[in-house]
Tab-separated table of C-alpha atoms in Angstrom:
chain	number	residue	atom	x	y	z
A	203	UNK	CA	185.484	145.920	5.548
A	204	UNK	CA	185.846	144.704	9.307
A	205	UNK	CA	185.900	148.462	10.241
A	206	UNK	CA	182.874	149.626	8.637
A	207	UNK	CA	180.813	146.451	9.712
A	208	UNK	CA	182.000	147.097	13.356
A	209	UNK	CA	181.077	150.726	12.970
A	210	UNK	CA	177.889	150.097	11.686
A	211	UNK	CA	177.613	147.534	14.614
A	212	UNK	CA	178.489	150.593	16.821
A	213	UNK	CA	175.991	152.917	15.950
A	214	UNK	CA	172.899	150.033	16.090
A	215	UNK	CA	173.894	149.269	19.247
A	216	UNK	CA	173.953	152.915	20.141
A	217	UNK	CA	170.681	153.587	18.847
A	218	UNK	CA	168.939	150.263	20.421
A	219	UNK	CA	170.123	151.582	23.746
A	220	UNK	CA	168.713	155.204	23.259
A	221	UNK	CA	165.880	153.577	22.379
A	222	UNK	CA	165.841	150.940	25.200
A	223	UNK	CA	166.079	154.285	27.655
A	224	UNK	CA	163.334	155.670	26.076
A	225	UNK	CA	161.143	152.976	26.895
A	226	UNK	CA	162.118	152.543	29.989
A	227	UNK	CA	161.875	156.450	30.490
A	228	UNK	CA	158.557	156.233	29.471
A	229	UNK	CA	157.237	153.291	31.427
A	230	UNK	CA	158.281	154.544	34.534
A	231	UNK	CA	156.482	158.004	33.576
A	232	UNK	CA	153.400	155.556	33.101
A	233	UNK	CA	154.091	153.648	36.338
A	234	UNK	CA	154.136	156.815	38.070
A	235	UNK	CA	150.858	158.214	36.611
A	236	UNK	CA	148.976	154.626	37.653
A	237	UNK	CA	150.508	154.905	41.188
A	238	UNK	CA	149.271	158.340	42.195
A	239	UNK	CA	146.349	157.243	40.827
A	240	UNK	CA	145.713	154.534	43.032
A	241	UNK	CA	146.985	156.614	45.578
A	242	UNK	CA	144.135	159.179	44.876
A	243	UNK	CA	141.561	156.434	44.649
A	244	UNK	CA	142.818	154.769	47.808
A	245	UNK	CA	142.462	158.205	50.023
A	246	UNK	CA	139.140	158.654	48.455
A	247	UNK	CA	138.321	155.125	49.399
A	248	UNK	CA	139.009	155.847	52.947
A	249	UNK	CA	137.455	159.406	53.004
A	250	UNK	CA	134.380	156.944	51.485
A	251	UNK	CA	134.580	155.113	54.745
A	252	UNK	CA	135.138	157.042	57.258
A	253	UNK	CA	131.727	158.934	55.911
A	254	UNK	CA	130.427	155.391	56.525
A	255	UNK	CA	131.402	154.446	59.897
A	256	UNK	CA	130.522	157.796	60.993
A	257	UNK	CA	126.974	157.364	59.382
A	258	UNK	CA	126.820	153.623	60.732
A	259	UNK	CA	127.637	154.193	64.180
A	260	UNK	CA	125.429	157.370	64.718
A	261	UNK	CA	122.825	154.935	63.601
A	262	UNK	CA	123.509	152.750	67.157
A	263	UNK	CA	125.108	150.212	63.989
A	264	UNK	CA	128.739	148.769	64.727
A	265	UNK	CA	131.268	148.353	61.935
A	266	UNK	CA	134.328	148.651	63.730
A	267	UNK	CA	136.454	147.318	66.759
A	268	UNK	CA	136.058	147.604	70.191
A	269	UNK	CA	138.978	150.017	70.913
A	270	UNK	CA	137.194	152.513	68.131
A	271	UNK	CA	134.205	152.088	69.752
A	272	UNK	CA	135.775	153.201	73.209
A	273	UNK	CA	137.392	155.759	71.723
A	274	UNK	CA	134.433	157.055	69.647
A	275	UNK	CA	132.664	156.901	73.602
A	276	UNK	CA	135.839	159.043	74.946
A	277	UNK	CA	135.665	161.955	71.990
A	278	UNK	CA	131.954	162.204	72.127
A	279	UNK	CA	132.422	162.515	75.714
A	280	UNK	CA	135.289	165.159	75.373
A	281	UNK	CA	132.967	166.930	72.843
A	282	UNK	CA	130.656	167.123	74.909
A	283	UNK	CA	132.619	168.728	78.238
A	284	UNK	CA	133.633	171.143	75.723
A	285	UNK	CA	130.419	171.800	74.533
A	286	UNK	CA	129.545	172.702	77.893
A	287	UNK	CA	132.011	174.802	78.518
A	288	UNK	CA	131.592	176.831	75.598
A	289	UNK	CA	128.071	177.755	76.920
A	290	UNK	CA	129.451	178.689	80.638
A	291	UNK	CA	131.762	181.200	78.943
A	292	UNK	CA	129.357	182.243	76.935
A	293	UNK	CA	127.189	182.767	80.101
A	294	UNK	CA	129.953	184.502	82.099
A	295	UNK	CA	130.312	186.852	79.133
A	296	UNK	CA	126.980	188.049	79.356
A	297	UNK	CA	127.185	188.572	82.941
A	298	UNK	CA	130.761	190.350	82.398
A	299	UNK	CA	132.640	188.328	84.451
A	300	UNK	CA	131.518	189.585	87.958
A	301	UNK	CA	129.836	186.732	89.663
A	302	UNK	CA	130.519	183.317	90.300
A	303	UNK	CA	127.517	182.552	92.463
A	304	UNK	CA	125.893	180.864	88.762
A	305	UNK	CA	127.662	177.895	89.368
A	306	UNK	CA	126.216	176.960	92.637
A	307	UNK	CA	122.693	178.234	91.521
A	308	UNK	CA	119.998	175.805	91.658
A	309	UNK	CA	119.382	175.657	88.459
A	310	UNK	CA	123.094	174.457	87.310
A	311	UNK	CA	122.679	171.838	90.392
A	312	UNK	CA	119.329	170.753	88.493
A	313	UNK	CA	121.540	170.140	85.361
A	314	UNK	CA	123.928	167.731	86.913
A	315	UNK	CA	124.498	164.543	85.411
A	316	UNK	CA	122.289	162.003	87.390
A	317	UNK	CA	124.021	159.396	89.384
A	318	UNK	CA	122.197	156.615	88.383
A	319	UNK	CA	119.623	155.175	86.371
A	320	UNK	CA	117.453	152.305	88.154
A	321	UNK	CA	115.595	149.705	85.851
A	322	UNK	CA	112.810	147.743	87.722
A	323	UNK	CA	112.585	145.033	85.721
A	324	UNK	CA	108.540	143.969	85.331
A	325	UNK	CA	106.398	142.130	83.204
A	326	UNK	CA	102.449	141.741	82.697
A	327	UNK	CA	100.334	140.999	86.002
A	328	UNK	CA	102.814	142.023	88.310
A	329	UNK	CA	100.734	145.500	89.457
A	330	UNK	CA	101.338	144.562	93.113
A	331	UNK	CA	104.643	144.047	92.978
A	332	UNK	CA	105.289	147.500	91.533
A	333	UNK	CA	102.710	149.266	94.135
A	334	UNK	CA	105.054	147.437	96.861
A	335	UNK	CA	107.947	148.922	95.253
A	336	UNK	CA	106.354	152.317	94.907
A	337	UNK	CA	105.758	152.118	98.425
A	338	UNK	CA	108.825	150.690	100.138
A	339	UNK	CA	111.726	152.627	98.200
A	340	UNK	CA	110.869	154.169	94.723
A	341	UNK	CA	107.968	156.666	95.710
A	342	UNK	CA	105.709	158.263	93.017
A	343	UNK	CA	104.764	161.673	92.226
A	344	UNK	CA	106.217	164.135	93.955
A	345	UNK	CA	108.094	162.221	95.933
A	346	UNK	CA	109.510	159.991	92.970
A	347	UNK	CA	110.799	163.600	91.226
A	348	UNK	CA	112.268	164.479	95.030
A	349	UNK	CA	114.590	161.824	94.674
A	350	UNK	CA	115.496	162.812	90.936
A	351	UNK	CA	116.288	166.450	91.577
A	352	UNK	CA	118.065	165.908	95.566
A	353	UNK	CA	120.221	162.604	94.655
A	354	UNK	CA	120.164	161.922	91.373
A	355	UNK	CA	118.666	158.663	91.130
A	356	UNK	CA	116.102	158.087	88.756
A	357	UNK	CA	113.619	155.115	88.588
A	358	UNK	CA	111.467	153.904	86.269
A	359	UNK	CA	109.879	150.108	85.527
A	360	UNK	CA	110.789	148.543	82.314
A	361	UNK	CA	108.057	146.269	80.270
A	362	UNK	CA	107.976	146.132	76.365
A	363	UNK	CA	104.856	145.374	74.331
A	364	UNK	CA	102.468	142.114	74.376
A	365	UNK	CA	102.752	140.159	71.166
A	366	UNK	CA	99.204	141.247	70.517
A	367	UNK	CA	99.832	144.823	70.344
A	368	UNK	CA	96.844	147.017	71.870
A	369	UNK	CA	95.397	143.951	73.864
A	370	UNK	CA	94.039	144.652	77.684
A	371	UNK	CA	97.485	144.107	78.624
A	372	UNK	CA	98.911	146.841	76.878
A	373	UNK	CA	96.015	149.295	77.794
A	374	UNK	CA	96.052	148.087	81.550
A	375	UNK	CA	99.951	149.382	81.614
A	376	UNK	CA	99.150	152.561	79.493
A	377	UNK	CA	96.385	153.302	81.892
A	378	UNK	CA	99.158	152.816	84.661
A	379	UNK	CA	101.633	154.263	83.629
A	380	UNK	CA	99.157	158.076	83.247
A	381	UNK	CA	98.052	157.639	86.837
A	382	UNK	CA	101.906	157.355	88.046
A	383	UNK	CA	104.269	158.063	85.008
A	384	UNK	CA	106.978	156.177	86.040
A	385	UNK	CA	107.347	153.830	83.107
A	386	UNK	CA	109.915	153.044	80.217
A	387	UNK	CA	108.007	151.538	77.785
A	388	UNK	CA	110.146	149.781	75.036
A	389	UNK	CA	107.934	149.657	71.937
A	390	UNK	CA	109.954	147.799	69.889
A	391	UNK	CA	110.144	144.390	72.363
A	392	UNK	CA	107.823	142.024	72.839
A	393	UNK	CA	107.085	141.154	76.216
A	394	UNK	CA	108.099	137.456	76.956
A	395	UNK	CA	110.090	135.327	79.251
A	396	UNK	CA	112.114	134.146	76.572
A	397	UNK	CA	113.188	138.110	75.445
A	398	UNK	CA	114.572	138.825	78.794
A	399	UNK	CA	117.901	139.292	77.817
A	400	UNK	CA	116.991	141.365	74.716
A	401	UNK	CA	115.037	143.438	76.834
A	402	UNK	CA	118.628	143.959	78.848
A	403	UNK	CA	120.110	145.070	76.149
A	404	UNK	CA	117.898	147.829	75.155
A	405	UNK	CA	116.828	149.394	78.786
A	406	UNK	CA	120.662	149.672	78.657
A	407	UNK	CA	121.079	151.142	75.067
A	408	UNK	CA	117.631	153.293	75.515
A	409	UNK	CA	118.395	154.918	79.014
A	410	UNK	CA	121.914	155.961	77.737
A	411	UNK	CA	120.821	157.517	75.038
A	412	UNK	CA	117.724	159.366	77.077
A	413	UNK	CA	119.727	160.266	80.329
A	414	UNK	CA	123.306	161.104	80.601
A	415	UNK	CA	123.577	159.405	83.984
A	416	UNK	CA	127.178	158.074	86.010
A	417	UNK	CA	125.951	155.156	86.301
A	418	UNK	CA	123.087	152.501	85.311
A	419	UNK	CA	121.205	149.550	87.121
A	420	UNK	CA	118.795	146.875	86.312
A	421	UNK	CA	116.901	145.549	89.059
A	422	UNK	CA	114.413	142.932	89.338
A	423	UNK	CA	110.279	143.927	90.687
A	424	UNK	CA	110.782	141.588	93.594
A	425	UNK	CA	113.886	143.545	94.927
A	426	UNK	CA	113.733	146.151	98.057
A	427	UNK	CA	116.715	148.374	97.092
A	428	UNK	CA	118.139	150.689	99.755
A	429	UNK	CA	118.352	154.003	98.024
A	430	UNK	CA	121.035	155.429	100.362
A	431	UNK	CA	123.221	152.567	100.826
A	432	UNK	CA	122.930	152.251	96.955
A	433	UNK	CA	124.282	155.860	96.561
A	434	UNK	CA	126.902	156.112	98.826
A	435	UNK	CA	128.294	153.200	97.378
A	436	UNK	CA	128.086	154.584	93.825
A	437	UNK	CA	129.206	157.596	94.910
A	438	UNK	CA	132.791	155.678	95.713
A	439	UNK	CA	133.120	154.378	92.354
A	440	UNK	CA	132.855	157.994	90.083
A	441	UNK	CA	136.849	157.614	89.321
A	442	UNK	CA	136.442	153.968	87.818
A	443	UNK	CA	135.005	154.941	83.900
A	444	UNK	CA	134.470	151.412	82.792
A	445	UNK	CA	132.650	149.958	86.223
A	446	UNK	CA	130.621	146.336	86.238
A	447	UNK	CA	129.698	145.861	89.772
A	448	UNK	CA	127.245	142.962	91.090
A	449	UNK	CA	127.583	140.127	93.037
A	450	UNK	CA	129.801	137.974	90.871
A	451	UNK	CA	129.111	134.717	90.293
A	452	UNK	CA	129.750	131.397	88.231
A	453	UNK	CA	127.579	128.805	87.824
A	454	UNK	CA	126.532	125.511	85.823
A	455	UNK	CA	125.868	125.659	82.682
A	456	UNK	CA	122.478	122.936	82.147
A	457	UNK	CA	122.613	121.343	78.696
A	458	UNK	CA	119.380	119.576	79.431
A	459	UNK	CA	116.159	120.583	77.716
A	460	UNK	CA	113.089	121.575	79.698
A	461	UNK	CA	115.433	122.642	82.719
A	462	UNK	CA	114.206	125.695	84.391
A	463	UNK	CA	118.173	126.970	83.326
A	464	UNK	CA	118.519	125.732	80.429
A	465	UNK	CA	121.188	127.435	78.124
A	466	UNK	CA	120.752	126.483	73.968
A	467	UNK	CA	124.540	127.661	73.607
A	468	UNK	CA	125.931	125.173	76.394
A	469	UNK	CA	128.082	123.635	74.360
A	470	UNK	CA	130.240	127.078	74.230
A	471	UNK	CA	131.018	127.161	77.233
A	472	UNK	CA	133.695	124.454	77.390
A	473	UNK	CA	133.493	120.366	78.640
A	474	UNK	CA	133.011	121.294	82.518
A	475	UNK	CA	130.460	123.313	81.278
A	476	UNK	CA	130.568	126.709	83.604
A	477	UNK	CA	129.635	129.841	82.930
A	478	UNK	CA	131.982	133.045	83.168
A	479	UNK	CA	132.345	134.911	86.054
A	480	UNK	CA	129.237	137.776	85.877
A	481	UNK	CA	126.809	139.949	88.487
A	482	UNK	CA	123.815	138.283	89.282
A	483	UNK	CA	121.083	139.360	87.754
A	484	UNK	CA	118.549	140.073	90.819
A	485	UNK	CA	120.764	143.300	90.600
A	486	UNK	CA	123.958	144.599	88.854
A	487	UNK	CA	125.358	148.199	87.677
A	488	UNK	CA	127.176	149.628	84.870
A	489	UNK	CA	129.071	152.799	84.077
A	490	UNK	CA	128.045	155.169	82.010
A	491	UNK	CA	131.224	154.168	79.144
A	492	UNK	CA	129.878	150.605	79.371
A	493	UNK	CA	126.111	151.365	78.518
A	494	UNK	CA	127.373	153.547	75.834
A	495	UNK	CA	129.301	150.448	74.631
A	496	UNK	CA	125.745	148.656	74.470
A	497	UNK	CA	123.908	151.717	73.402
A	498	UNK	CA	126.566	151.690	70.126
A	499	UNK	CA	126.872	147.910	69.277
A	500	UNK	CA	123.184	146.795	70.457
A	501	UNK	CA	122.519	145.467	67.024
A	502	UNK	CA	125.927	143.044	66.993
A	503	UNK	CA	126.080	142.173	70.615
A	504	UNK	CA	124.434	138.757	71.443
A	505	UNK	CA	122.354	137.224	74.208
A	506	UNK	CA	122.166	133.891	75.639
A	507	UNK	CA	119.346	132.785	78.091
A	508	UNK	CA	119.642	134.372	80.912
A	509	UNK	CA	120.112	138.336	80.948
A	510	UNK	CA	122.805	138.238	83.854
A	511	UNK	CA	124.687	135.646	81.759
A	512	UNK	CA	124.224	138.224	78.686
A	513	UNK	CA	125.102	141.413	80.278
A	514	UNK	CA	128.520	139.927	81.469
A	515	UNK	CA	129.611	138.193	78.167
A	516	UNK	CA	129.440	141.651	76.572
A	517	UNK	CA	132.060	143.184	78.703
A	518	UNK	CA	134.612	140.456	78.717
A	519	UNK	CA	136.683	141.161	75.907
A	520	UNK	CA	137.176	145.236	77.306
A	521	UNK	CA	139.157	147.102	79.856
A	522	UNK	CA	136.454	146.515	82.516
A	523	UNK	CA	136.952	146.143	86.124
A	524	UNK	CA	134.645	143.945	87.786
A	525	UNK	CA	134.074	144.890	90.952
A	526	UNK	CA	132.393	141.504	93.117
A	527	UNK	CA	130.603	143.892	95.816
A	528	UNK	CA	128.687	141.700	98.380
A	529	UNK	CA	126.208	144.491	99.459
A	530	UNK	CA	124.773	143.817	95.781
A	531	UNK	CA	124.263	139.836	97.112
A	532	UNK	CA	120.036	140.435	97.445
A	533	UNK	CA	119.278	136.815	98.674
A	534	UNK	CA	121.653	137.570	101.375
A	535	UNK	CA	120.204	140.703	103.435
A	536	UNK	CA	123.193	141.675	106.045
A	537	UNK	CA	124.278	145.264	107.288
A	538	UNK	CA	124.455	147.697	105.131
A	539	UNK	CA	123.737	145.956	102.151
A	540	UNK	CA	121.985	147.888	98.883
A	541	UNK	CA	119.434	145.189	98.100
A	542	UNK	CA	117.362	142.246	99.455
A	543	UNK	CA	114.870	139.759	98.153
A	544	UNK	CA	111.179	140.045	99.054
């Protein structure tokens, strides 16, 4: 009796342990089948999203971090240099190879990137300021497109629209701007003191995207500039990619309202209340990576009251070398500075 009740004790415990495999045979089959599946979903997921960022940044949107952003800046610029050179071979091909006088032809010199990129900075009423301008050191006509095609340097005033679109104000710069054409008219800002720094932003985001210039500047319309000096010094600085150069300055912060300086955000910028170090804003410069940068992220960047103070929180977190260059110092005129106050 004890044999055949231990034998039939035998063969359950056999069978619960084929059947205990079985299971577990089966829910690791299962497992398996959910994982990859995830797994599939997952890479779809990120195929999803890099669709996404790609859409969202060529839309001057930013979704991502600033070291993708550089880097987005550093392959377009890549893509572009090969770009390029894709067409010269494609040129030398159809020339077979024999000359090599294209590349010093005029008309490769007139497709050189521009050095620079000047923004006067003006506003509504201010038509003898720009005539002085026009006169002293930015030229018109064919002078003005002289100094575009022999050094690079292109000029143009900035002004956005009055808050009553059309109004004499707006016609009296249209009008203007047909006689001389030396305008960039942002469409989409509304002229006020209030807006400068906005405005900033988007001479900086607008001008990258419609000149692919070294460098760019924003200048105020009661500035002389020294075209030369302003050049030469530039020309110096073509090795640093992420450039901020100004004369750099502090400065209170004033928490009180109805001062001329007033700053809403004061309370940001610590107990002692004193602003980061950043250009002045009579005149400063960026490189052509950094207005990029501004171009990309325009719509998540922020301002703060004054557009100098603006410009110089939005390069503080990157790999930026800021370069405190006295000749930029306009309210001090001294040899061979770039700028002066008039």
């Amino acid at each position: 009796m004890q044999s055949r009740g231990s034998s039939n004790r035998l063969s359950s415990m056999v069978v619960r342990t084929r059947i205990s495999s079985l299971l577990l045979s089966m829910f690791a089959t299962f497992a398996s089948i959910y994982v990859a599946g995830r797994l599939w979903q997952d890479s779809q997921s990120r195929v999803q999203l890099i669709k996404e960022l790609d859409r969202i940044t060529g839309q001057g949107q930013s979704a991502i971090s600033v070291d993708d952003t550089l880097k987005i800046i550093a392959c377009r610029e890549q893509r572009k240099k090969l770009s390029e050179l894709e067409m010269e071979l494609a040129a030398a091909r159809k020339e077979g190879f024999h000359s090599k006088s294209s590349i010093d032809t005029d008309d490769n010199n007139s497709k050189r990137r521009p050095l620079v990129v000047i923004g006067i900075f003006t506003r509504f009423g201010r038509r003898n300021n720009r005539d002085a301008i026009r006169k002293a050191w930015m030229g018109n006509g064919a002078a003005l497109k002289k100094m575009e095609n022999e050094k690079g340097i292109i000029a143009r005033f900035v002004i956005g629209r009055s808050a009553n679109r059309g109004d004499s104000m707006d016609r009296s710069i249209d009008s203007e701007n047909k006689q001389t054409n030396d305008f960039l008219i942002l469409d989409n800002h509304v002229e006020a003191p209030e807006e400068f720094p906005k405005k900033a932003k988007l001479f900086f985001a607008y001008a990258a995207e419609k000149w692919d210039a070294e460098f760019y500047a924003k200048v105020n319309d009661d500035i002389y500039v020294n075209m030369d000096a302003l050049g030469a010094t530039l020309a110096t600085h073509l090795d640093k990619p992420r450039v901020y150069i100004g004369c750099m300055k502090s400065g209170e912060v004033f928490s009180q309202p109805g001062h001329k300086w007033y700053e809403p955000d004061w309370w940001k910028f610590g107990d002692k209340k004193t602003y980061f170090r950043h250009a002045s804003g009579e005149m400063y410069v960026i490189s052509r990576a950094l207005a990029k940068f501004v171009s990309i992220n325009r719509s998540v960047l922020r301002t703060y009251a004054h557009d100098d103070i603006s410009a110089g929180s939005w390069f503080l977190g990157l790999e930026v070398k800021h370069l405190n260059e006295a000749k930029f110092c306009c309210s001090s005129w001294s040899s061979g500075a770039i700028c002066a106050g008039v």
